[in-house]
Tab-separated table of C-alpha atoms in Angstrom:
chain	number	residue	atom	x	y	z
A	1	MET	CA	13.750	26.621	-14.479
A	2	THR	CA	13.624	23.829	-17.214
A	3	GLU	CA	12.420	20.422	-16.685
A	4	LEU	CA	13.264	17.979	-19.352
A	5	LEU	CA	11.943	14.285	-19.471
A	6	VAL	CA	14.325	12.164	-21.155
A	7	GLU	CA	13.282	8.583	-22.508
A	8	LEU	CA	15.860	5.977	-21.864
A	9	GLU	CA	16.863	3.101	-24.511
A	10	SER	CA	19.261	1.610	-21.829
A	11	GLN	CA	18.978	1.598	-17.950
A	12	ARG	CA	22.606	1.018	-17.459
A	13	ALA	CA	25.104	3.301	-16.435
A	14	GLU	CA	26.449	4.075	-20.249
A	15	GLY	CA	23.030	4.574	-21.601
A	16	ILE	CA	22.029	7.116	-18.686
A	17	GLU	CA	25.054	9.094	-19.344
A	18	GLU	CA	24.614	8.736	-23.266
A	19	ALA	CA	20.927	9.714	-23.154
A	20	LEU	CA	21.792	13.040	-20.745
A	21	LEU	CA	24.646	14.079	-22.968
A	22	ASN	CA	22.656	13.849	-25.544
A	23	CYS	CA	19.778	15.877	-24.237
A	24	LEU	CA	22.178	18.733	-23.319
A	25	ASP	CA	23.291	18.680	-26.951
A	26	THR	CA	19.941	18.741	-28.616
A	27	ALA	CA	19.036	21.800	-25.846
A	28	GLY	CA	22.390	23.850	-27.444
A	29	PHE	CA	24.492	23.325	-24.757
A	30	SER	CA	27.981	22.626	-26.082
A	31	GLU	CA	30.931	20.373	-24.638
A	32	GLU	CA	32.663	23.474	-23.761
A	33	TRP	CA	29.910	25.428	-22.402
A	34	VAL	CA	29.117	22.315	-20.130
A	35	LYS	CA	32.945	22.072	-18.958
A	36	LYS	CA	32.630	25.519	-17.958
A	37	ASN	CA	29.185	25.908	-16.243
A	38	TRP	CA	27.949	22.358	-14.969
A	39	PHE	CA	28.996	22.131	-11.539
A	40	SER	CA	26.753	19.951	-9.575
A	41	PHE	CA	24.417	16.709	-10.186
A	42	LEU	CA	21.468	15.494	-8.033
A	43	SER	CA	20.312	11.862	-7.934
A	44	ASP	CA	18.654	9.240	-5.575
A	45	GLY	CA	20.853	6.673	-4.324
A	46	ALA	CA	20.669	3.829	-6.684
A	47	SER	CA	23.993	2.091	-7.483
A	48	VAL	CA	23.494	2.688	-11.290
A	49	MET	CA	23.490	6.368	-10.270
A	50	LEU	CA	25.960	6.773	-7.246
A	51	GLY	CA	28.026	3.542	-7.848
A	52	LYS	CA	31.544	4.095	-6.937
A	53	ASN	CA	33.064	2.210	-9.599
A	54	SER	CA	30.895	2.647	-12.645
A	55	GLY	CA	28.093	4.794	-12.032
A	56	VAL	CA	26.425	7.510	-13.896
A	57	ALA	CA	27.779	10.164	-11.213
A	58	THR	CA	31.310	8.632	-11.435
A	59	ARG	CA	31.606	8.581	-15.201
A	60	LEU	CA	30.448	12.105	-15.408
A	61	THR	CA	33.176	13.421	-12.926
A	62	ALA	CA	35.809	11.528	-14.971
A	63	ARG	CA	34.743	13.673	-17.714
A	64	TYR	CA	34.297	16.967	-15.757
A	65	PRO	CA	36.119	16.819	-13.083
A	66	ASN	CA	34.921	20.085	-11.237
A	67	LEU	CA	31.479	18.136	-10.929
A	68	PHE	CA	29.927	18.168	-7.446
A	69	LYS	CA	27.573	15.226	-7.017
A	70	TRP	CA	24.590	14.916	-4.482
A	71	HIS	CA	22.694	12.252	-3.126
A	72	CYS	CA	18.869	13.695	-2.478
A	73	MET	CA	18.476	14.303	1.232
A	74	ASN	CA	14.977	13.023	1.150
A	75	HIS	CA	15.702	10.067	-0.308
A	76	ARG	CA	18.682	9.317	2.341
A	77	LEU	CA	15.883	10.209	5.075
A	78	GLU	CA	13.645	7.604	3.537
A	79	LEU	CA	16.486	5.189	3.435
A	80	ALA	CA	17.388	5.836	7.123
A	81	VAL	CA	13.627	5.284	8.252
A	82	SER	CA	13.903	2.007	6.398
A	83	ASP	CA	16.955	0.827	8.264
A	84	VAL	CA	15.132	1.629	11.344
A	85	VAL	CA	12.052	-0.469	10.675
A	86	ASP	CA	14.502	-3.690	9.541
A	87	GLU	CA	16.107	-2.964	12.981
A	88	VAL	CA	13.383	-2.493	15.503
A	89	GLN	CA	11.069	-5.563	14.894
A	90	ALA	CA	8.091	-3.769	16.858
A	91	VAL	CA	8.011	-0.848	14.526
A	92	ASN	CA	7.525	-3.553	11.665
A	93	HIS	CA	4.440	-4.661	13.399
A	94	PHE	CA	3.418	-1.356	14.065
A	95	LYS	CA	3.521	-0.610	10.486
A	96	SER	CA	1.570	-3.843	9.442
A	97	PHE	CA	-1.278	-3.204	11.582
A	98	LEU	CA	-1.561	0.282	9.991
A	99	GLU	CA	-1.283	-1.261	6.306
A	100	LYS	CA	-3.977	-3.719	7.437
A	101	ILE	CA	-6.473	-0.526	8.282
A	102	HIS	CA	-5.426	1.261	4.850
A	103	ASN	CA	-6.504	-2.168	2.989
A	104	LEU	CA	-9.190	-2.423	4.946
A	105	TYR	CA	-11.009	0.892	3.726
A	106	SER	CA	-8.890	1.565	0.381
A	107	GLN	CA	-10.539	-1.901	-1.258
A	108	SER	CA	-14.006	-1.697	0.139
A	109	ASN	CA	-16.520	1.250	-0.440
A	110	LYS	CA	-18.957	-0.739	2.053
A	111	ASN	CA	-16.149	-0.459	4.776
A	112	SER	CA	-15.756	3.590	4.124
A	113	ARG	CA	-19.232	4.221	4.334
A	114	GLU	CA	-19.597	2.180	7.484
A	115	LEU	CA	-16.637	4.515	8.830
A	116	LEU	CA	-18.415	7.723	7.956
A	117	GLU	CA	-21.725	6.310	9.776
A	118	ALA	CA	-19.622	5.264	12.985
A	119	ALA	CA	-18.081	9.039	12.655
A	120	GLN	CA	-21.552	10.436	12.798
A	121	GLU	CA	-22.265	8.123	15.939
A	122	VAL	CA	-19.586	9.533	17.672
A	123	GLY	CA	-19.635	13.383	16.555
A	124	SER	CA	-16.154	13.153	14.863
A	125	GLN	CA	-14.402	13.373	11.690
A	126	VAL	CA	-12.839	10.679	9.709
A	127	LEU	CA	-9.322	11.474	7.757
A	128	LYS	CA	-7.928	9.794	5.164
A	129	ILE	CA	-5.556	6.943	6.140
A	130	GLY	CA	-2.419	6.096	3.831
A	131	ARG	CA	0.086	3.926	3.735
A	132	VAL	CA	3.091	4.153	6.645
A	133	LEU	CA	6.639	3.817	6.439
A	134	SER	CA	6.745	2.938	2.469
A	135	THR	CA	8.326	4.070	-0.310
A	136	GLN	CA	6.513	7.436	0.153
A	137	TRP	CA	8.111	10.531	1.590
A	138	VAL	CA	8.201	10.353	5.766
A	139	ALA	CA	5.193	13.436	5.609
A	140	SER	CA	2.974	10.973	3.761
A	141	SER	CA	3.346	8.480	6.727
A	142	PHE	CA	3.007	11.392	9.335
A	143	ARG	CA	-0.151	12.092	7.495
A	144	SER	CA	-1.579	8.636	8.233
A	145	VAL	CA	-0.634	8.157	11.712
A	146	LYS	CA	-2.225	11.703	12.364
A	147	ALA	CA	-5.160	10.505	10.880
A	148	VAL	CA	-5.293	7.106	12.843
A	149	TRP	CA	-4.887	8.998	15.986
A	150	ARG	CA	-7.336	11.508	15.344
A	151	SER	CA	-9.937	8.718	13.891
A	152	TYR	CA	-9.043	6.654	16.838
A	153	GLU	CA	-12.672	6.609	18.409
A	154	VAL	CA	-14.510	6.381	15.098
A	155	LEU	CA	-12.040	3.164	14.216
A	156	ASN	CA	-12.869	1.372	17.535
A	157	ARG	CA	-16.670	2.198	17.142
A	158	HIS	CA	-16.338	0.555	13.679
A	159	PHE	CA	-14.591	-2.303	14.284
A	160	GLU	CA	-16.861	-3.354	17.411
A	161	ASN	CA	-19.989	-2.624	14.785
A	162	ALA	CA	-18.516	-5.014	12.077
A	163	ALA	CA	-17.767	-7.590	14.922
A	164	GLY	CA	-21.523	-7.661	16.117
A	165	ASP	CA	-22.668	-7.352	12.324
A	166	GLU	CA	-24.624	-10.557	11.738
A	167	THR	CA	-24.669	-10.035	8.100
A	168	ARG	CA	-21.083	-10.804	7.869
A	169	ASN	CA	-19.657	-14.346	7.799
A	170	SER	CA	-17.806	-15.675	11.064
A	171	LYS	CA	-14.324	-14.878	9.598
A	172	GLU	CA	-15.023	-11.185	8.831
A	173	ARG	CA	-16.364	-10.736	12.169
A	174	GLN	CA	-13.456	-12.348	14.119
A	175	THR	CA	-11.142	-9.959	11.925
A	176	TYR	CA	-12.796	-7.047	13.434
A	177	ARG	CA	-12.944	-8.377	16.923
A	178	GLY	CA	-9.244	-8.618	16.673
A	179	LEU	CA	-8.631	-5.153	15.246
A	180	ALA	CA	-10.858	-3.568	18.067
A	181	HIS	CA	-8.739	-5.744	20.601
A	182	ARG	CA	-5.859	-4.068	19.136
A	183	MET	CA	-6.989	-0.439	19.035
A	184	GLN	CA	-8.097	-1.036	22.805
A	185	SER	CA	-4.599	-2.102	24.021
A	186	LYS	CA	-2.408	0.396	25.954
A	187	GLU	CA	0.763	-0.850	24.095
A	188	PHE	CA	-0.774	0.205	20.600
A	189	LEU	CA	-1.870	3.645	21.843
A	190	CYS	CA	1.876	4.171	23.470
A	191	ASP	CA	3.278	3.178	20.253
A	192	LEU	CA	1.020	5.231	18.320
A	193	GLY	CA	2.225	8.475	20.341
A	194	LEU	CA	5.646	7.368	19.992
A	195	MET	CA	5.283	7.375	16.305
A	196	TYR	CA	3.401	10.643	15.958
A	197	ASP	CA	5.972	12.579	17.850
A	198	ALA	CA	9.009	11.339	15.804
A	199	LEU	CA	7.075	11.201	12.452
A	200	SER	CA	6.153	14.909	13.191
A	201	GLU	CA	9.739	16.038	13.555
A	202	LEU	CA	10.872	13.846	10.565
A	203	ALA	CA	8.072	15.338	8.293
A	204	ASN	CA	8.943	18.788	9.222
A	205	LEU	CA	12.754	18.332	8.326
A	206	SER	CA	11.464	16.756	5.198
A	207	GLN	CA	9.388	19.437	3.828
A	208	GLN	CA	11.904	22.076	4.820
A	209	LEU	CA	14.649	20.236	2.790
A	210	GLN	CA	12.315	20.484	-0.169
A	211	ALA	CA	12.255	24.223	-0.323
A	212	HIS	CA	13.644	26.053	-3.312
A	213	SER	CA	15.600	27.972	-0.701
A	214	ILE	CA	17.678	25.470	0.806
A	215	THR	CA	21.426	25.473	1.302
A	216	LEU	CA	23.622	22.951	2.424
A	217	LEU	CA	24.670	25.156	5.629
A	218	ARG	CA	21.190	25.267	6.370
A	219	ALA	CA	20.168	21.506	5.791
A	220	ASP	CA	22.903	20.728	8.078
A	221	HIS	CA	21.213	22.923	10.681
A	222	LEU	CA	18.122	21.358	10.472
A	223	LEU	CA	19.391	17.983	10.470
A	224	LYS	CA	21.276	18.523	13.916
A	225	ARG	CA	18.505	20.351	15.392
A	226	THR	CA	15.933	17.462	14.455
A	227	ILE	CA	18.529	15.035	15.618
A	228	ARG	CA	18.875	17.123	18.933
A	229	VAL	CA	14.746	17.069	19.616
A	230	LEU	CA	14.725	12.959	18.856
A	231	ALA	CA	17.533	12.772	21.627
A	232	SER	CA	15.693	14.780	23.988
A	233	PHE	CA	12.412	12.436	23.562
A	234	LYS	CA	14.482	9.465	25.300
A	235	ASP	CA	14.289	11.491	28.844
A	236	THR	CA	11.440	13.608	28.002
A	237	PRO	CA	8.214	11.993	25.968
A	238	GLY	CA	6.874	14.588	23.208
A	239	GLU	CA	3.217	15.623	23.474
A	240	LYS	CA	1.476	12.784	22.162
A	241	SER	CA	3.481	10.170	23.975
A	242	LYS	CA	2.157	12.451	27.323
A	243	GLU	CA	-1.048	12.061	26.414
A	244	ALA	CA	-0.932	8.355	25.623
A	245	LEU	CA	0.892	7.574	28.864
A	246	ALA	CA	-1.881	9.728	30.754
A	247	ALA	CA	-4.360	7.668	29.094
A	248	GLN	CA	-2.762	4.581	29.719
A	249	ALA	CA	-2.519	5.441	33.624
A	250	LEU	CA	-6.483	6.426	33.086
A	251	GLY	CA	-7.314	3.398	31.438
A	252	GLN	CA	-9.403	5.161	28.724
A	253	PHE	CA	-8.443	7.272	25.775
A	254	GLY	CA	-11.537	9.227	25.048
A	255	SER	CA	-14.506	6.930	24.709
A	256	VAL	CA	-12.410	3.756	24.057
A	257	PRO	CA	-11.491	1.473	26.957
A	258	LEU	CA	-7.830	0.295	27.055
A	259	HIS	CA	-6.389	-2.625	28.579
A	260	SER	CA	-3.248	-4.535	28.366
A	261	ASN	CA	-2.477	-7.130	25.895
A	262	ALA	CA	0.327	-9.667	26.904
A	263	LYS	CA	0.966	-10.783	23.107
A	264	LEU	CA	1.534	-7.764	21.730
A	265	THR	CA	5.458	-6.356	21.890
A	266	PRO	CA	5.372	-2.569	22.461
A	267	ILE	CA	8.449	-0.335	20.976
A	268	ASN	CA	11.273	0.228	23.219
A	269	ALA	CA	10.984	3.801	22.864
A	270	LYS	CA	14.875	4.365	23.491
A	271	GLN	CA	16.058	1.717	21.269
A	272	PHE	CA	13.650	3.242	18.548
A	273	LEU	CA	14.923	6.636	18.728
A	274	GLN	CA	18.527	5.711	19.257
A	275	SER	CA	18.410	3.883	15.963
A	276	LEU	CA	16.952	6.637	14.170
A	277	ILE	CA	19.360	8.978	15.241
A	278	ASN	CA	22.171	6.525	14.271
A	279	ASN	CA	20.796	5.955	10.969
A	280	MET	CA	20.148	9.503	10.284
A	281	GLU	CA	23.626	10.618	10.969
A	282	LYS	CA	24.967	7.613	8.797
A	283	ARG	CA	22.654	8.131	5.896
A	284	LEU	CA	22.571	11.951	5.904
A	285	SER	CA	26.391	12.663	6.497
A	286	PHE	CA	27.965	15.332	4.602
A	287	GLU	CA	31.786	14.183	4.923
A	288	GLU	CA	31.144	11.641	1.865
A	289	PHE	CA	30.282	14.467	-0.545
A	290	ILE	CA	32.229	17.549	0.926
A	291	PRO	CA	35.992	17.333	0.757
A	292	PRO	CA	38.003	17.959	4.151
A	293	PRO	CA	39.869	21.485	4.582
A	294	CYS	CA	43.268	21.513	3.047
A	295	ALA	CA	46.149	21.611	5.415
A	296	ALA	CA	47.977	24.511	5.727
A	297	PRO	CA	51.962	24.047	3.951
A	298	PRO	CA	54.766	23.758	6.159
A	299	VAL	CA	56.446	26.888	7.213
A	300	ASP	CA	60.337	27.609	7.807
A	301	GLU	CA	60.979	29.640	10.908
A	302	THR	CA	64.478	30.817	9.616
A	303	SER	CA	63.181	32.345	6.687
A	304	PRO	CA	63.759	36.054	6.574
A	305	GLN	CA	60.077	36.752	6.082
A	306	VAL	CA	59.438	34.558	8.957
A	307	VAL	CA	61.880	36.523	10.922
A	308	SER	CA	60.357	39.876	10.049
A	309	ASP	CA	57.002	39.094	10.958
A	310	GLN	CA	58.431	37.886	14.718
A	311	VAL	CA	60.140	40.940	15.047
A	312	ALA	CA	57.099	43.026	13.867
A	313	SER	CA	54.737	41.081	16.295
A	314	THR	CA	57.357	41.837	19.367
A	315	SER	CA	56.953	45.528	18.533
A	316	SER	CA	53.364	45.115	18.273
A	317	ALA	CA	53.086	43.418	21.828
A	318	ILE	CA	55.479	46.320	23.020
A	319	SER	CA	53.176	48.908	21.995
A	320	ILE	CA	50.177	47.302	23.143
A	321	ASN	CA	51.554	46.865	26.813
A	322	SER	CA	52.311	50.703	27.007
A	323	PHE	CA	48.507	51.419	27.189
A	324	PRO	CA	46.894	50.752	30.538
A	325	SER	CA	45.275	47.513	31.195
A	326	LEU	CA	42.115	48.911	32.119
A	327	SER	CA	40.883	50.279	28.753
A	328	ILE	CA	41.679	47.045	27.089
A	329	ALA	CA	39.403	45.066	29.548
A	330	LEU	CA	36.613	47.480	28.655
A	331	VAL	CA	37.079	47.164	25.052
A	332	GLN	CA	37.172	43.283	25.321
A	333	ASP	CA	33.930	43.270	27.638
A	334	GLU	CA	32.181	45.600	25.139
A	335	THR	CA	33.116	43.265	22.094
A	336	VAL	CA	31.946	40.195	24.197
A	337	ALA	CA	28.641	41.642	25.248
A	338	GLU	CA	28.066	43.176	21.574
A	339	SER	CA	28.973	39.547	20.074
A	340	THR	CA	26.676	37.820	22.578
A	341	GLN	CA	23.658	40.589	21.956
A	342	ALA	CA	24.311	39.581	17.886
A	343	GLN	CA	24.329	36.082	18.334
A	344	SER	CA	21.109	36.365	20.530
A	345	VAL	CA	19.514	38.616	17.661
A	346	VAL	CA	20.367	35.746	15.130
A	347	ALA	CA	18.842	32.949	17.256
A	348	ASN	CA	15.770	34.840	17.945
A	349	GLN	CA	15.252	35.508	14.199
A	350	ALA	CA	15.977	32.005	13.715
A	351	LEU	CA	13.178	30.819	15.956
A	352	GLN	CA	10.853	33.042	14.774
A	353	GLU	CA	11.270	32.169	11.387
A	354	TRP	CA	11.015	28.441	12.380
A	355	ARG	CA	7.779	29.226	14.372
A	356	ALA	CA	6.158	31.241	11.175
A	357	ILE	CA	7.352	28.194	8.936
A	358	ARG	CA	5.805	25.598	11.167
A	359	ALA	CA	2.418	27.481	11.500
A	360	GLN	CA	2.324	28.137	7.675
A	361	GLN	CA	3.061	24.035	7.158
A	362	ASP	CA	0.067	23.192	9.636
A	363	GLN	CA	-2.355	25.786	8.029
A	364	GLU	CA	-1.694	24.080	4.896
A	365	TYR	CA	-1.920	20.428	5.987
A	366	ASN	CA	-5.070	21.036	7.680
A	367	THR	CA	-6.460	22.774	4.439
A	368	SER	CA	-5.404	19.583	2.381
A	369	LEU	CA	-6.955	17.389	5.220
A	370	LEU	CA	-10.173	19.313	4.627
A	371	VAL	CA	-10.120	19.112	0.734
A	372	ASP	CA	-9.228	15.341	0.835
A	373	GLN	CA	-12.083	14.884	3.429
A	374	GLU	CA	-14.611	16.854	0.941
A	375	LYS	CA	-13.409	14.453	-2.129
A	376	GLU	CA	-13.728	11.385	0.145
A	377	ARG	CA	-17.422	12.731	0.903
A	378	LYS	CA	-18.363	13.608	-2.663
A	379	LYS	CA	-16.843	10.201	-4.096
A	380	LEU	CA	-18.804	8.245	-1.295
A	381	ALA	CA	-22.082	9.961	-2.436
A	382	TYR	CA	-21.711	9.683	-5.786
A	383	GLN	CA	-20.995	5.683	-5.212
A	384	ALA	CA	-24.222	5.753	-3.351
A	385	CYS	CA	-26.217	7.455	-5.921
A	386	GLU	CA	-24.640	5.120	-8.464
A	387	GLU	CA	-25.882	2.134	-6.637
A	388	ARG	CA	-29.088	3.493	-5.744
A	389	ARG	CA	-29.667	3.985	-9.659
A	390	GLN	CA	-28.663	0.649	-10.725
A	391	LYS	CA	-31.008	-1.018	-7.992
A	392	ALA	CA	-33.837	1.436	-9.795
A	393	ILE	CA	-32.933	0.248	-13.123
A	394	GLU	CA	-32.740	-3.516	-12.352
A	395	GLY	CA	-36.288	-3.109	-10.591
A	396	ARG	CA	-37.890	-1.241	-13.462
A	397	ARG	CA	-36.311	-4.171	-15.680
A	398	GLN	CA	-37.737	-6.739	-13.524
A	399	ARG	CA	-41.040	-5.217	-13.426
A	400	LEU	CA	-41.445	-5.049	-17.261
A	401	SER	CA	-40.447	-8.546	-17.777
A	402	ALA	CA	-43.341	-9.376	-15.546
A	403	CYS	CA	-45.946	-7.577	-17.581
A	404	GLU	CA	-47.565	-9.506	-20.447
A	405	GLU	CA	-48.050	-7.287	-23.414
A	406	PRO	CA	-50.276	-8.252	-26.598
A	407	SER	CA	-48.257	-9.587	-29.456
A	408	ASP	CA	-50.583	-9.392	-31.936
A	409	GLY	CA	-51.643	-5.644	-31.749
A	410	ALA	CA	-52.863	-2.951	-29.760
A	411	LEU	CA	-56.717	-2.235	-28.398
A	412	ILE	CA	-57.190	1.599	-29.004
A	413	LYS	CA	-59.958	3.662	-27.805
A	414	PHE	CA	-61.259	6.981	-28.765
A	415	LYS	CA	-63.337	9.231	-26.836
A	416	TYR	CA	-65.464	11.677	-29.065
A	417	PRO	CA	-66.552	15.194	-27.520
A	418	ASN	CA	-70.239	14.138	-27.061
A	419	GLY	CA	-69.064	11.672	-24.733
A	420	HIS	CA	-69.014	8.295	-27.160
A	421	ILE	CA	-66.174	6.349	-27.123
A	422	ASN	CA	-65.332	3.976	-30.018
A	423	GLY	CA	-62.456	1.352	-29.872
A	424	ARG	CA	-60.741	-1.019	-32.363
A	425	LYS	CA	-57.722	-3.316	-32.000
A	426	PHE	CA	-54.987	-2.500	-34.440
A	427	SER	CA	-52.479	-4.849	-35.693
A	428	LEU	CA	-49.148	-4.039	-35.534
A	429	SER	CA	-48.464	-4.492	-39.333
A	430	GLU	CA	-51.169	-2.324	-40.282
A	431	PRO	CA	-50.219	1.198	-42.036
A	432	ILE	CA	-50.654	4.181	-39.588
A	433	GLN	CA	-53.169	6.139	-42.072
A	434	ILE	CA	-55.565	3.393	-40.887
A	435	LEU	CA	-55.600	4.597	-37.649
A	436	PHE	CA	-55.371	8.167	-38.571
A	437	ASP	CA	-59.060	7.297	-40.387
A	438	PHE	CA	-60.257	5.785	-37.473
A	439	VAL	CA	-59.772	8.547	-35.066
A	440	GLY	CA	-60.909	11.001	-38.084
A	441	GLN	CA	-64.354	9.406	-38.822
A	442	VAL	CA	-67.093	11.854	-39.103
A	443	LYS	CA	-69.831	9.351	-38.314
A	444	LEU	CA	-70.170	8.611	-34.968
A	445	PRO	CA	-70.819	4.941	-33.947
A	446	VAL	CA	-74.207	3.870	-32.814
A	447	LYS	CA	-72.969	1.404	-30.186
A	448	SER	CA	-70.107	2.737	-27.531
A	449	LEU	CA	-67.637	0.208	-26.044
């Protein structure tokens, strides 16, 4: 597969179409060949690309009627999630809080170093926290939520330590005190568990939709399966939601004490899940892009061909009725049994394939987390080393500036083998030969310094 990067002189639909066709022509694809072999066009959902009146896809299909246009399903999935954030206000509050945590550690090396120290205190690991429910793929949002879930105790410990740090000003301490209060609320923990379960399924769907072997039928099957799983969460909570509810009843999550926060509005789980399902069905519908099946043409029942077919059908029915009914029942039972067995085999194969894919994805994800963690550790170690080096350079510069060195010359002493020491003050403007003559003189001085 060849990938080309085309520079656009204009970002309007006409300019994009012209640049694309010129690129094909430059690559050696003639107009006749393109009309015969170009069958699909894929893009994001920008109006300039898929606009119904004058978008690039509309202009191309007018020129090439057989062209099949398609809106990227992962991009449509992101739009569905964005719609949910706009509809459910509590989700937007959850997003804002995790954005605050991300900015806290991405913009301050000191906070990142203190977070690692807090992780050592509680004997845990720290995972990189990124942005949530932003313009990135939903899998990135899931990694961030998963990082917060696994680093829950570490984050709470750092917030408490920073809130009591006297070296910080009162505003900073108050900020960390508010973050710790939010982390210790039962409502936030339940919201985090709900988002973990939902984004886990969406991330799995997103990763499978990016596979090179994906087909439209397979994508439709994966989409419907994900919707069924999300719908089941309304009656039966997911794995992390169950853990959060158990911790809520216990009043403690690990080493973090939990309490109720009346000011915090929790996410309505059923409303959130139903909104997610509705927007996924709306955004990822296949009906807009796949034409409906053609209706069968009307049949004239009085035509000779139809009469002949009816006579043949009647004679066939008579010949079938001449056989014993028991043998027909046995054949039908065997056919149904074989069909049921075949469906069961296919379902088991699909389930095993799905489990293998999930296991491989989990392994790759855990490996990437370890790599990211090692990179972050090396980065912080390098920054700490660089800070120590700069401090050492500054300290040496201050010590040198405090020393008073002679400005008019240097006092040099020379010790001879017999123990005599001779000294002389040399001016910096004197030639070096005078120094050599002084050191190499044969006559020993009578008086030593």
